[in-house]
């Protein structure tokens, strides 16, 4: 008999890739989607006829209980969140309600209607906040510095509470930044790749960007959902850092993206006045805009994936350069 899996956030980047993976493995896949007046299922449209979708919302415990009871899941993957760090400063209440209290509602639904189910909670490197050590692993001190990070840390400890208090097979995947052509266009990586494609096609003048020196451990989302699945295949629940073990700056991301788009950047000026200019044409491609700086911004988030490699047998297959290339090329193709 096929396993049943329930995915919250199935219409998002990770949710769509995970749904594809589970379908390929023969799962009966259920997903929770919010009822909206505008379609938000573009990422799963190509597999929609193979999915069992339930209307629900992380802010509505009744809908979560109904979805869990109807799907009778063997595995639950909670990928739902307001996941944009910058937006969390502007929308802190809804960020915490979905990412923190929403996890409590989901765990209660599992406890009462599917206590045997294994639960995966999508945690994040943002729970480390402003770390004083690098790389970060499962034992690094948590010190979130954004409403998003605080919400995710609350969810992290809720998983531990229900694991210890109710014997729920709950695990946290502490995922560092992971991107793809399906990443929302309000995230910095897609903002960069879309801009480079638009500039190359004459549809945009320049890219406005904030902190160039902020470093992140960037991986490919399609690789990372495999780790999510592997986490729930373990006999004992646990917490795992999922990362590449390499960090690159926003500046390096831009430089790689610009090369794929056909530009060769030279940087001029310093700080807020810095610009990136194409060496061939002299055209300004990048401008620093102080309005894009966050109130707090970790300078370097770098993951140590030793445990996930050893216990899960997982390693990322896609390099940073390959990731940037496939994202830019996808945005160039989209313009065509």
Coordinates of C-alpha atoms in Angstrom, one line a residue:
X1 CA 0.0 0.0 0.0
X2 CA 1.3 3.4 -1.0
X3 CA 2.4 5.8 1.8
X4 CA 0.4 9.0 2.3
X5 CA 2.1 12.3 2.7
X6 CA 0.6 15.7 3.6
X7 CA 2.5 18.9 2.6
X8 CA 1.7 22.3 3.9
X9 CA 3.1 25.0 1.6
X10 CA 2.8 22.7 -1.4
X11 CA 2.4 25.6 -3.8
X12 CA 5.8 27.1 -2.8
X13 CA 9.2 26.4 -4.1
X14 CA 10.1 23.5 -1.8
X15 CA 6.5 22.2 -1.7
X16 CA 6.4 21.8 -5.5
X17 CA 9.8 20.1 -5.7
X18 CA 8.9 17.8 -2.8
X19 CA 5.5 16.9 -4.3
X20 CA 7.3 15.8 -7.5
X21 CA 9.8 13.8 -5.5
X22 CA 7.2 12.0 -3.5
X23 CA 5.0 11.2 -6.5
X24 CA 8.0 9.7 -8.3
X25 CA 8.5 7.5 -5.2
X26 CA 4.9 6.3 -5.4
X27 CA 3.4 8.3 -2.6
X28 CA -0.2 9.4 -2.3
X29 CA 0.4 13.1 -2.0
X30 CA -1.9 15.5 -0.2
X31 CA -1.4 19.2 0.0
X32 CA -2.9 22.1 2.0
X33 CA -3.7 25.2 -0.1
X34 CA -5.1 28.5 0.9
X35 CA -8.4 29.6 -0.7
X36 CA -7.6 32.8 -2.6
X37 CA -9.4 34.9 -5.2
X38 CA -6.3 34.8 -7.4
X39 CA -4.7 31.5 -8.5
X40 CA -1.5 30.7 -6.6
X41 CA -0.8 27.1 -7.8
X42 CA 1.4 27.8 -10.8
X43 CA 4.3 25.8 -9.4
X44 CA 2.2 22.6 -9.1
X45 CA -0.1 23.1 -12.1
X46 CA 1.7 20.4 -14.1
X47 CA 1.1 17.8 -11.4
X48 CA -2.2 19.0 -10.0
X49 CA -4.2 16.1 -11.4
X50 CA -2.0 13.7 -9.4
X51 CA -2.4 15.6 -6.1
X52 CA -5.1 15.6 -3.4
X53 CA -5.6 19.2 -2.4
X54 CA -7.3 20.4 0.8
X55 CA -8.3 24.0 1.5
X56 CA -6.7 25.1 4.7
X57 CA -4.6 27.7 6.5
X58 CA -1.9 27.6 9.2
X59 CA -3.9 30.3 11.1
X60 CA -7.0 28.1 11.2
X61 CA -6.7 25.0 13.4
X62 CA -10.1 23.6 12.3
X63 CA -8.9 23.4 8.7
X64 CA -5.7 21.8 9.7
X65 CA -7.4 19.1 11.7
X66 CA -9.8 18.4 8.9
X67 CA -6.9 18.0 6.4
X68 CA -5.0 15.7 8.7
X69 CA -8.0 13.6 9.4
X70 CA -8.9 13.3 5.7
X71 CA -5.4 12.5 4.4
X72 CA -4.5 10.0 7.1
X73 CA -0.8 10.8 6.5
X74 CA 2.2 8.6 7.2
X75 CA 4.4 11.7 6.8
X76 CA 3.7 15.4 7.3
X77 CA 6.0 18.0 5.8
X78 CA 5.4 21.5 7.2
X79 CA 6.8 23.9 4.6
X80 CA 4.3 26.7 5.1
X81 CA 5.6 30.1 6.3
X82 CA 5.8 33.8 5.6
X83 CA 9.4 33.1 4.7
X84 CA 10.8 36.4 3.6
X85 CA 13.1 37.8 6.3
X86 CA 12.7 41.4 5.2
X87 CA 8.9 41.2 5.1
X88 CA 8.9 39.8 8.6
X89 CA 10.0 43.1 9.9
X90 CA 7.0 44.8 8.3
X91 CA 4.6 42.0 9.0
X92 CA 5.8 40.5 12.3
X93 CA 2.4 39.3 13.6
X94 CA 1.3 37.3 10.6
X95 CA 4.9 35.9 10.3
X96 CA 4.8 34.6 13.9
X97 CA 1.2 33.4 13.6
X98 CA 2.0 31.2 10.6
X99 CA 5.5 30.2 11.4
X100 CA 5.2 29.8 15.2
X101 CA 1.6 29.4 16.4
X102 CA 0.7 27.7 13.1
X103 CA 3.1 24.9 13.9
X104 CA 1.4 24.4 17.3
X105 CA -2.0 24.1 15.5
X106 CA -0.6 21.5 13.1
X107 CA 1.1 19.5 15.8
X108 CA -2.2 19.4 17.7
X109 CA -4.0 18.2 14.6
X110 CA -1.4 15.4 14.2
X111 CA -1.5 14.5 17.9
X112 CA -5.3 14.0 17.7
X113 CA -5.8 12.6 14.2
X114 CA -2.5 11.0 13.1
X115 CA -0.2 10.4 16.1
X116 CA 1.7 7.8 14.2
X117 CA 2.7 10.2 11.5
X118 CA 6.3 11.4 11.1
X119 CA 6.6 15.2 11.0
X120 CA 9.1 17.3 9.3
X121 CA 9.5 20.9 10.3
X122 CA 11.2 23.3 7.9
X123 CA 13.6 25.2 10.1
X124 CA 16.1 27.7 8.9
X125 CA 19.6 29.1 9.3
X126 CA 18.0 32.4 10.5
X127 CA 17.5 30.8 13.9
X128 CA 21.3 31.4 14.4
X129 CA 20.8 35.1 13.9
X130 CA 24.2 36.8 14.3
X131 CA 26.5 33.8 15.1
X132 CA 29.9 34.4 16.5
X133 CA 31.2 31.1 15.1
X134 CA 31.3 29.6 11.6
X135 CA 30.3 27.2 10.3
X136 CA 27.1 26.6 12.2
X137 CA 26.0 23.1 13.2
X138 CA 23.3 21.5 15.3
X139 CA 25.0 22.6 18.5
X140 CA 25.6 26.2 17.6
X141 CA 23.8 28.7 19.9
X142 CA 20.5 30.0 18.6
X143 CA 20.1 33.8 18.6
X144 CA 17.6 34.9 15.9
X145 CA 17.6 38.5 15.0
X146 CA 14.4 38.8 12.9
X147 CA 10.7 38.1 13.5
X148 CA 11.0 35.3 11.0
X149 CA 13.9 33.7 12.8
X150 CA 12.1 34.0 16.2
X151 CA 9.0 32.3 14.7
X152 CA 11.1 29.5 13.3
X153 CA 12.9 29.0 16.6
X154 CA 9.5 28.7 18.4
X155 CA 8.6 26.1 15.9
X156 CA 11.9 24.3 16.4
X157 CA 11.2 24.0 20.2
X158 CA 7.6 23.0 19.6
X159 CA 8.9 20.0 17.7
X160 CA 11.1 19.0 20.6
X161 CA 8.2 19.5 23.0
X162 CA 5.8 17.2 21.1
X163 CA 8.6 14.8 20.5
X164 CA 9.4 14.5 24.2
X165 CA 5.9 15.0 25.6
X166 CA 3.7 13.1 23.2
X167 CA 6.2 10.8 21.4
X168 CA 5.5 12.4 18.1
X169 CA 8.2 11.5 15.5
X170 CA 9.1 15.1 14.8
X171 CA 12.3 16.3 13.2
X172 CA 13.7 19.7 12.3
X173 CA 15.6 20.3 9.1
X174 CA 17.8 23.4 9.6
X175 CA 18.0 24.4 6.0
X176 CA 20.4 27.1 4.8
X177 CA 19.5 29.3 1.9
X178 CA 18.3 27.2 -1.1
X179 CA 17.2 28.7 -4.4
X180 CA 15.8 27.7 -7.8
X181 CA 13.9 29.2 -10.8
X182 CA 10.8 28.6 -8.7
X183 CA 12.0 31.0 -5.9
X184 CA 9.7 33.9 -5.3
X185 CA 10.7 37.0 -7.2
X186 CA 10.8 39.1 -4.0
X187 CA 13.8 37.1 -2.7
X188 CA 17.3 38.6 -3.4
X189 CA 18.5 35.8 -5.6
X190 CA 15.5 35.9 -8.0
X191 CA 15.6 39.7 -7.9
X192 CA 19.2 39.5 -9.2
X193 CA 18.6 36.8 -11.9
X194 CA 15.4 38.5 -13.1
X195 CA 17.1 41.9 -13.3
X196 CA 20.1 40.5 -15.2
X197 CA 17.8 38.8 -17.7
X198 CA 15.8 42.0 -18.1
X199 CA 18.8 44.2 -18.5
X200 CA 20.3 41.8 -21.1
X201 CA 17.0 42.1 -23.0
X202 CA 16.7 45.8 -22.7
X203 CA 13.7 45.7 -20.4
X204 CA 15.3 47.1 -17.3
X205 CA 17.9 49.8 -16.7
X206 CA 19.8 48.6 -13.6
X207 CA 19.6 46.4 -10.5
X208 CA 19.1 48.2 -7.2
X209 CA 20.5 46.2 -4.3
X210 CA 21.4 46.5 -0.6
X211 CA 24.3 44.9 1.3
X212 CA 26.7 43.4 -1.2
X213 CA 29.0 41.8 1.4
X214 CA 26.3 39.7 3.2
X215 CA 27.3 36.0 2.8
X216 CA 25.0 33.0 2.6
X217 CA 25.4 29.3 2.1
X218 CA 23.4 28.9 -1.1
X219 CA 22.2 25.5 -2.4
X220 CA 19.6 24.2 -4.9
X221 CA 16.1 23.6 -3.6
X222 CA 15.6 20.4 -5.7
X223 CA 18.6 18.9 -3.9
X224 CA 17.4 20.0 -0.5
X225 CA 13.9 18.4 -0.7
X226 CA 15.7 15.0 -1.0
X227 CA 17.2 15.7 2.4
X228 CA 13.8 16.5 3.8
X229 CA 12.5 13.1 2.7
X230 CA 15.6 11.3 4.0
X231 CA 15.1 12.9 7.5
X232 CA 11.7 11.2 7.8
X233 CA 13.0 7.9 6.7
X234 CA 15.2 7.6 9.9
X235 CA 14.1 5.3 12.7
X236 CA 14.6 8.0 15.3
X237 CA 13.6 11.7 15.0
X238 CA 16.4 14.2 15.1
X239 CA 17.6 17.6 13.9
X240 CA 19.8 18.2 10.9
X241 CA 21.7 21.0 9.3
X242 CA 21.2 20.9 5.5
X243 CA 23.8 23.1 3.7
X244 CA 26.6 23.0 1.2
X245 CA 29.4 24.1 3.6
X246 CA 30.4 27.0 1.3
X247 CA 29.4 30.6 1.6
X248 CA 29.3 33.3 -1.1
X249 CA 28.5 37.0 -0.9
X250 CA 25.7 38.8 -2.6
X251 CA 28.4 40.5 -4.7
X252 CA 29.6 37.1 -5.9
X253 CA 26.1 36.0 -6.8
X254 CA 25.7 39.2 -8.9
X255 CA 29.0 38.7 -10.6
X256 CA 28.2 35.1 -11.5
X257 CA 24.7 36.1 -12.7
X258 CA 26.0 39.0 -14.8
X259 CA 28.4 36.7 -16.6
X260 CA 25.7 34.3 -17.6
X261 CA 23.7 37.3 -18.8
X262 CA 26.6 38.5 -20.9
X263 CA 28.1 41.3 -18.7
X264 CA 31.5 41.7 -17.2
X265 CA 31.2 43.9 -14.1
X266 CA 33.7 46.3 -12.7
X267 CA 33.0 47.9 -9.3
X268 CA 33.4 51.6 -8.7
X269 CA 33.1 53.7 -5.5
X270 CA 32.6 52.6 -2.0
X271 CA 29.7 51.9 0.4
X272 CA 26.4 53.5 -0.5
X273 CA 27.8 55.1 -3.6
X274 CA 29.1 51.9 -5.1
X275 CA 28.0 50.8 -8.6
X276 CA 28.7 47.9 -10.9
X277 CA 29.5 48.8 -14.5
X278 CA 29.8 46.6 -17.5
X279 CA 33.5 46.7 -18.7
X280 CA 32.5 46.6 -22.4
X281 CA 29.8 49.2 -22.7
X282 CA 30.4 51.2 -19.5
X283 CA 26.7 50.9 -18.7
X284 CA 25.8 50.9 -15.0
X285 CA 24.3 47.5 -14.2
X286 CA 24.1 47.6 -10.4
X287 CA 23.5 50.5 -8.0
X288 CA 23.6 50.3 -4.2
X289 CA 20.3 51.4 -2.5
X290 CA 20.4 52.0 1.2
X291 CA 16.6 51.4 1.3
X292 CA 17.2 47.7 0.8
X293 CA 19.3 47.3 3.9
X294 CA 17.6 45.3 6.7
X295 CA 17.4 46.6 10.3
X296 CA 19.6 43.6 11.2
X297 CA 21.4 41.3 8.8
X298 CA 23.7 38.4 9.6
X299 CA 26.9 38.9 7.7
X300 CA 27.8 35.3 7.2
X301 CA 25.6 32.2 7.6
X302 CA 27.6 29.1 6.7
X303 CA 26.3 25.6 7.5
X304 CA 28.2 22.5 8.6
X305 CA 26.4 19.5 6.9
X306 CA 28.7 16.8 8.5
X307 CA 25.8 15.2 10.4
X308 CA 23.5 15.1 7.4
X309 CA 26.2 13.6 5.2
X310 CA 27.1 10.9 7.9
X311 CA 23.6 9.9 9.1
X312 CA 21.4 10.7 6.0
X313 CA 24.0 9.9 3.3
X314 CA 23.0 13.2 1.7
X315 CA 25.2 15.7 -0.1
X316 CA 24.3 18.5 -2.5
X317 CA 24.8 17.7 -6.2
X318 CA 24.5 21.2 -7.6
X319 CA 27.4 23.8 -7.3
X320 CA 26.9 27.4 -6.6
X321 CA 27.9 28.3 -10.2
X322 CA 25.6 25.8 -11.7
X323 CA 22.7 27.1 -9.5
X324 CA 23.2 30.7 -10.6
X325 CA 23.5 29.6 -14.2
X326 CA 20.3 27.6 -14.3
X327 CA 18.4 30.4 -12.6
X328 CA 19.5 33.1 -15.0
X329 CA 19.0 30.9 -18.0
X330 CA 15.4 30.2 -16.8
X331 CA 14.7 33.9 -16.5
X332 CA 16.2 34.6 -19.9
X333 CA 14.0 31.8 -21.4
X334 CA 10.9 33.2 -19.6
X335 CA 11.4 36.5 -21.4
X336 CA 11.6 34.7 -24.7

